[in-house]
C-alpha positions as YAML, in Angstrom:
chain: A
units: angstrom
residues:
- id: 1
  name: UNK
  ca: [108.67, 113.93, 110.05]
- id: 2
  name: UNK
  ca: [106.37, 116.03, 112.27]
- id: 3
  name: UNK
  ca: [103.33, 114.47, 113.79]
- id: 4
  name: UNK
  ca: [100.00, 115.55, 112.55]
- id: 5
  name: UNK
  ca: [96.98, 115.26, 114.75]
- id: 6
  name: UNK
  ca: [93.27, 115.39, 114.30]
- id: 7
  name: UNK
  ca: [92.36, 118.87, 115.35]
- id: 8
  name: UNK
  ca: [93.19, 118.13, 118.95]
- id: 9
  name: UNK
  ca: [96.64, 119.61, 118.80]
- id: 10
  name: UNK
  ca: [99.27, 118.12, 120.95]
- id: 11
  name: UNK
  ca: [101.34, 120.20, 123.23]
- id: 12
  name: UNK
  ca: [103.12, 117.25, 124.65]
- id: 13
  name: UNK
  ca: [103.98, 113.80, 123.49]
- id: 14
  name: UNK
  ca: [104.48, 112.25, 126.88]
- id: 15
  name: UNK
  ca: [104.86, 108.50, 126.90]
- id: 16
  name: UNK
  ca: [102.91, 106.29, 129.30]
- id: 17
  name: UNK
  ca: [104.88, 103.22, 130.21]
- id: 18
  name: UNK
  ca: [101.79, 101.06, 130.66]
- id: 19
  name: UNK
  ca: [100.39, 101.17, 127.10]
- id: 20
  name: UNK
  ca: [102.23, 99.82, 124.06]
- id: 21
  name: UNK
  ca: [102.47, 101.99, 120.96]
- id: 22
  name: UNK
  ca: [101.68, 99.38, 118.30]
- id: 23
  name: UNK
  ca: [102.26, 99.55, 114.56]
- id: 24
  name: UNK
  ca: [99.15, 101.09, 112.97]
- id: 25
  name: UNK
  ca: [96.96, 98.22, 111.78]
- id: 26
  name: UNK
  ca: [95.03, 100.47, 109.40]
- id: 27
  name: UNK
  ca: [97.85, 101.79, 107.22]
- id: 28
  name: UNK
  ca: [100.60, 99.42, 108.48]
- id: 29
  name: UNK
  ca: [103.20, 102.17, 108.00]
- id: 30
  name: UNK
  ca: [104.15, 103.70, 111.34]
- id: 31
  name: UNK
  ca: [103.71, 103.24, 115.07]
- id: 32
  name: UNK
  ca: [100.82, 104.86, 116.88]
- id: 33
  name: UNK
  ca: [101.67, 108.04, 118.80]
- id: 34
  name: UNK
  ca: [100.31, 109.21, 122.16]
- id: 35
  name: UNK
  ca: [99.24, 112.85, 122.25]
- id: 36
  name: UNK
  ca: [97.53, 115.22, 124.67]
- id: 37
  name: UNK
  ca: [94.60, 117.32, 123.47]
- id: 38
  name: UNK
  ca: [94.91, 121.09, 123.78]
- id: 39
  name: UNK
  ca: [91.45, 122.08, 122.56]
- id: 40
  name: UNK
  ca: [89.24, 123.82, 125.13]
- id: 41
  name: UNK
  ca: [86.73, 120.97, 125.24]
- id: 42
  name: UNK
  ca: [89.30, 118.20, 125.78]
- id: 43
  name: UNK
  ca: [92.36, 119.94, 127.22]
- id: 44
  name: UNK
  ca: [94.67, 117.43, 128.88]
- id: 45
  name: UNK
  ca: [92.88, 114.33, 127.56]
- id: 46
  name: UNK
  ca: [95.17, 111.68, 126.11]
- id: 47
  name: UNK
  ca: [94.53, 110.20, 122.69]
- id: 48
  name: UNK
  ca: [96.31, 107.73, 120.44]
- id: 49
  name: UNK
  ca: [96.50, 108.13, 116.69]
- id: 50
  name: UNK
  ca: [98.43, 107.24, 113.57]
- id: 51
  name: UNK
  ca: [100.80, 110.06, 112.60]
- id: 52
  name: UNK
  ca: [99.14, 109.99, 109.16]
- id: 53
  name: UNK
  ca: [95.65, 110.76, 110.58]
- id: 54
  name: UNK
  ca: [94.12, 114.05, 109.44]
- id: 55
  name: UNK
  ca: [91.17, 115.94, 110.96]
- id: 56
  name: UNK
  ca: [89.39, 116.21, 107.60]
- id: 57
  name: UNK
  ca: [89.19, 112.42, 107.28]
- id: 58
  name: UNK
  ca: [92.02, 112.04, 104.80]
- id: 59
  name: UNK
  ca: [94.97, 109.88, 105.67]
- id: 60
  name: UNK
  ca: [94.81, 107.02, 108.14]
- id: 61
  name: UNK
  ca: [91.66, 106.63, 110.28]
- id: 62
  name: UNK
  ca: [93.31, 105.19, 113.41]
- id: 63
  name: UNK
  ca: [92.33, 107.49, 116.31]
- id: 64
  name: UNK
  ca: [91.19, 106.64, 119.86]
- id: 65
  name: UNK
  ca: [90.80, 108.41, 123.16]
- id: 66
  name: UNK
  ca: [92.85, 106.73, 125.90]
- id: 67
  name: UNK
  ca: [90.00, 104.55, 127.17]
- id: 68
  name: UNK
  ca: [89.07, 103.43, 123.64]
- id: 69
  name: UNK
  ca: [92.71, 102.61, 122.88]
- id: 70
  name: UNK
  ca: [92.90, 100.43, 126.01]
- id: 71
  name: UNK
  ca: [89.76, 98.56, 124.88]
- id: 72
  name: UNK
  ca: [91.23, 98.22, 121.37]
- id: 73
  name: UNK
  ca: [94.48, 96.78, 122.76]
- id: 74
  name: UNK
  ca: [92.47, 94.37, 124.91]
- id: 75
  name: UNK
  ca: [90.32, 93.17, 121.98]
- id: 76
  name: UNK
  ca: [93.36, 92.68, 119.77]
- id: 77
  name: UNK
  ca: [95.29, 90.82, 122.50]
- id: 78
  name: UNK
  ca: [98.09, 93.37, 122.94]
- id: 79
  name: UNK
  ca: [97.63, 93.62, 126.69]
- id: 80
  name: UNK
  ca: [97.12, 90.72, 129.09]
- id: 81
  name: UNK
  ca: [94.51, 90.54, 131.84]
- id: 82
  name: UNK
  ca: [96.89, 91.71, 134.60]
- id: 83
  name: UNK
  ca: [98.14, 94.63, 132.51]
- id: 84
  name: UNK
  ca: [94.54, 95.51, 131.67]
- id: 85
  name: UNK
  ca: [93.55, 95.53, 135.34]
- id: 86
  name: UNK
  ca: [96.55, 97.74, 136.14]
- id: 87
  name: UNK
  ca: [95.66, 100.18, 133.35]
- id: 88
  name: UNK
  ca: [92.00, 100.30, 134.40]
- id: 89
  name: UNK
  ca: [93.00, 100.79, 138.03]
- id: 90
  name: UNK
  ca: [95.30, 103.70, 137.13]
- id: 91
  name: UNK
  ca: [92.59, 105.19, 134.92]
- id: 92
  name: UNK
  ca: [90.00, 104.93, 137.71]
- id: 93
  name: UNK
  ca: [92.37, 106.57, 140.20]
- id: 94
  name: UNK
  ca: [93.08, 109.38, 137.76]
- id: 95
  name: UNK
  ca: [89.34, 109.88, 137.18]
- id: 96
  name: UNK
  ca: [88.66, 109.95, 140.93]
- id: 97
  name: UNK
  ca: [91.25, 112.69, 141.38]
- id: 98
  name: UNK
  ca: [90.11, 114.73, 138.37]
- id: 99
  name: UNK
  ca: [86.37, 114.09, 138.55]
- id: 100
  name: UNK
  ca: [84.33, 116.99, 139.85]
- id: 101
  name: UNK
  ca: [81.03, 116.27, 138.09]
- id: 102
  name: UNK
  ca: [80.13, 112.57, 137.81]
- id: 103
  name: UNK
  ca: [77.20, 113.10, 135.42]
- id: 104
  name: UNK
  ca: [79.35, 114.86, 132.85]
- id: 105
  name: UNK
  ca: [81.95, 112.09, 133.19]
- id: 106
  name: UNK
  ca: [79.34, 109.42, 132.42]
- id: 107
  name: UNK
  ca: [78.23, 111.24, 129.27]
- id: 108
  name: UNK
  ca: [81.84, 111.63, 128.19]
- id: 109
  name: UNK
  ca: [82.45, 107.92, 128.82]
- id: 110
  name: UNK
  ca: [79.42, 106.97, 126.73]
- id: 111
  name: UNK
  ca: [80.49, 109.28, 123.90]
- id: 112
  name: UNK
  ca: [84.01, 107.80, 123.91]
- id: 113
  name: UNK
  ca: [82.55, 104.31, 123.61]
- id: 114
  name: UNK
  ca: [80.31, 105.40, 120.74]
- id: 115
  name: UNK
  ca: [83.20, 107.07, 118.90]
- id: 116
  name: UNK
  ca: [85.29, 103.93, 119.34]
- id: 117
  name: UNK
  ca: [82.51, 101.75, 117.95]
- id: 118
  name: UNK
  ca: [81.94, 104.18, 115.08]
- id: 119
  name: UNK
  ca: [85.62, 104.10, 114.10]
- id: 120
  name: UNK
  ca: [85.58, 100.31, 114.02]
- id: 121
  name: UNK
  ca: [82.41, 100.30, 111.90]
- id: 122
  name: UNK
  ca: [84.09, 102.68, 109.42]
- id: 123
  name: UNK
  ca: [87.07, 100.32, 109.16]
- id: 124
  name: UNK
  ca: [84.78, 97.33, 108.55]
- id: 125
  name: UNK
  ca: [82.81, 99.21, 105.90]
- id: 126
  name: UNK
  ca: [86.02, 100.25, 104.15]
- id: 127
  name: UNK
  ca: [87.12, 96.62, 104.05]
- id: 128
  name: UNK
  ca: [83.75, 95.54, 102.68]
- id: 129
  name: UNK
  ca: [83.88, 98.25, 100.01]
- id: 130
  name: UNK
  ca: [87.34, 97.17, 98.86]
- id: 131
  name: UNK
  ca: [86.16, 93.54, 98.78]
- id: 132
  name: UNK
  ca: [83.09, 94.49, 96.76]
- id: 133
  name: UNK
  ca: [85.16, 96.47, 94.25]
- id: 134
  name: UNK
  ca: [87.54, 93.54, 93.80]
- id: 135
  name: UNK
  ca: [84.59, 91.20, 93.28]
- id: 136
  name: UNK
  ca: [83.10, 93.48, 90.62]
- id: 137
  name: UNK
  ca: [86.45, 93.74, 88.82]
- id: 138
  name: UNK
  ca: [86.84, 89.94, 88.89]
- id: 139
  name: UNK
  ca: [83.32, 89.44, 87.52]
- id: 140
  name: UNK
  ca: [83.90, 91.98, 84.74]
- id: 141
  name: UNK
  ca: [87.14, 90.20, 83.78]
- id: 142
  name: UNK
  ca: [85.37, 86.84, 83.81]
- id: 143
  name: UNK
  ca: [82.53, 88.12, 81.63]
- id: 144
  name: UNK
  ca: [84.99, 89.69, 79.17]
- id: 145
  name: UNK
  ca: [87.04, 86.47, 79.00]
- id: 146
  name: UNK
  ca: [83.95, 84.38, 78.27]
- id: 147
  name: UNK
  ca: [82.60, 86.91, 75.78]
- id: 148
  name: UNK
  ca: [85.88, 87.24, 73.85]
- id: 149
  name: UNK
  ca: [86.25, 83.46, 73.35]
...
């Protein structure tokens, strides 16, 4: 099965040894893949996504830039403190080498954090919606059962 990506096409699926590719917790079907963006705005940036993620919002919603994925792994307990320090250290070194304009980097960092938070809010809202629908169905069944007796 070919990997689909979210508009940031991938020219290379290189594998970093320091980050685990976990089973997607959103769709629970496949493992997350690591891809490299080839769009002009984000060329060379690494992102992690479910192979079933689609740019138009259909399919699985799991999608993070590298930094957001590291934070996600930390929150979920997939990487320990030492591993996290190593990953952050490598990321900082890479940024120091690649960083030519610090102000633009700060804006990008803030945007990545906001996107990460937004994705988590979407997941929470989806869960709440499913719960609400199930509650309504249960109440309708209860009312029908009482009414039919």
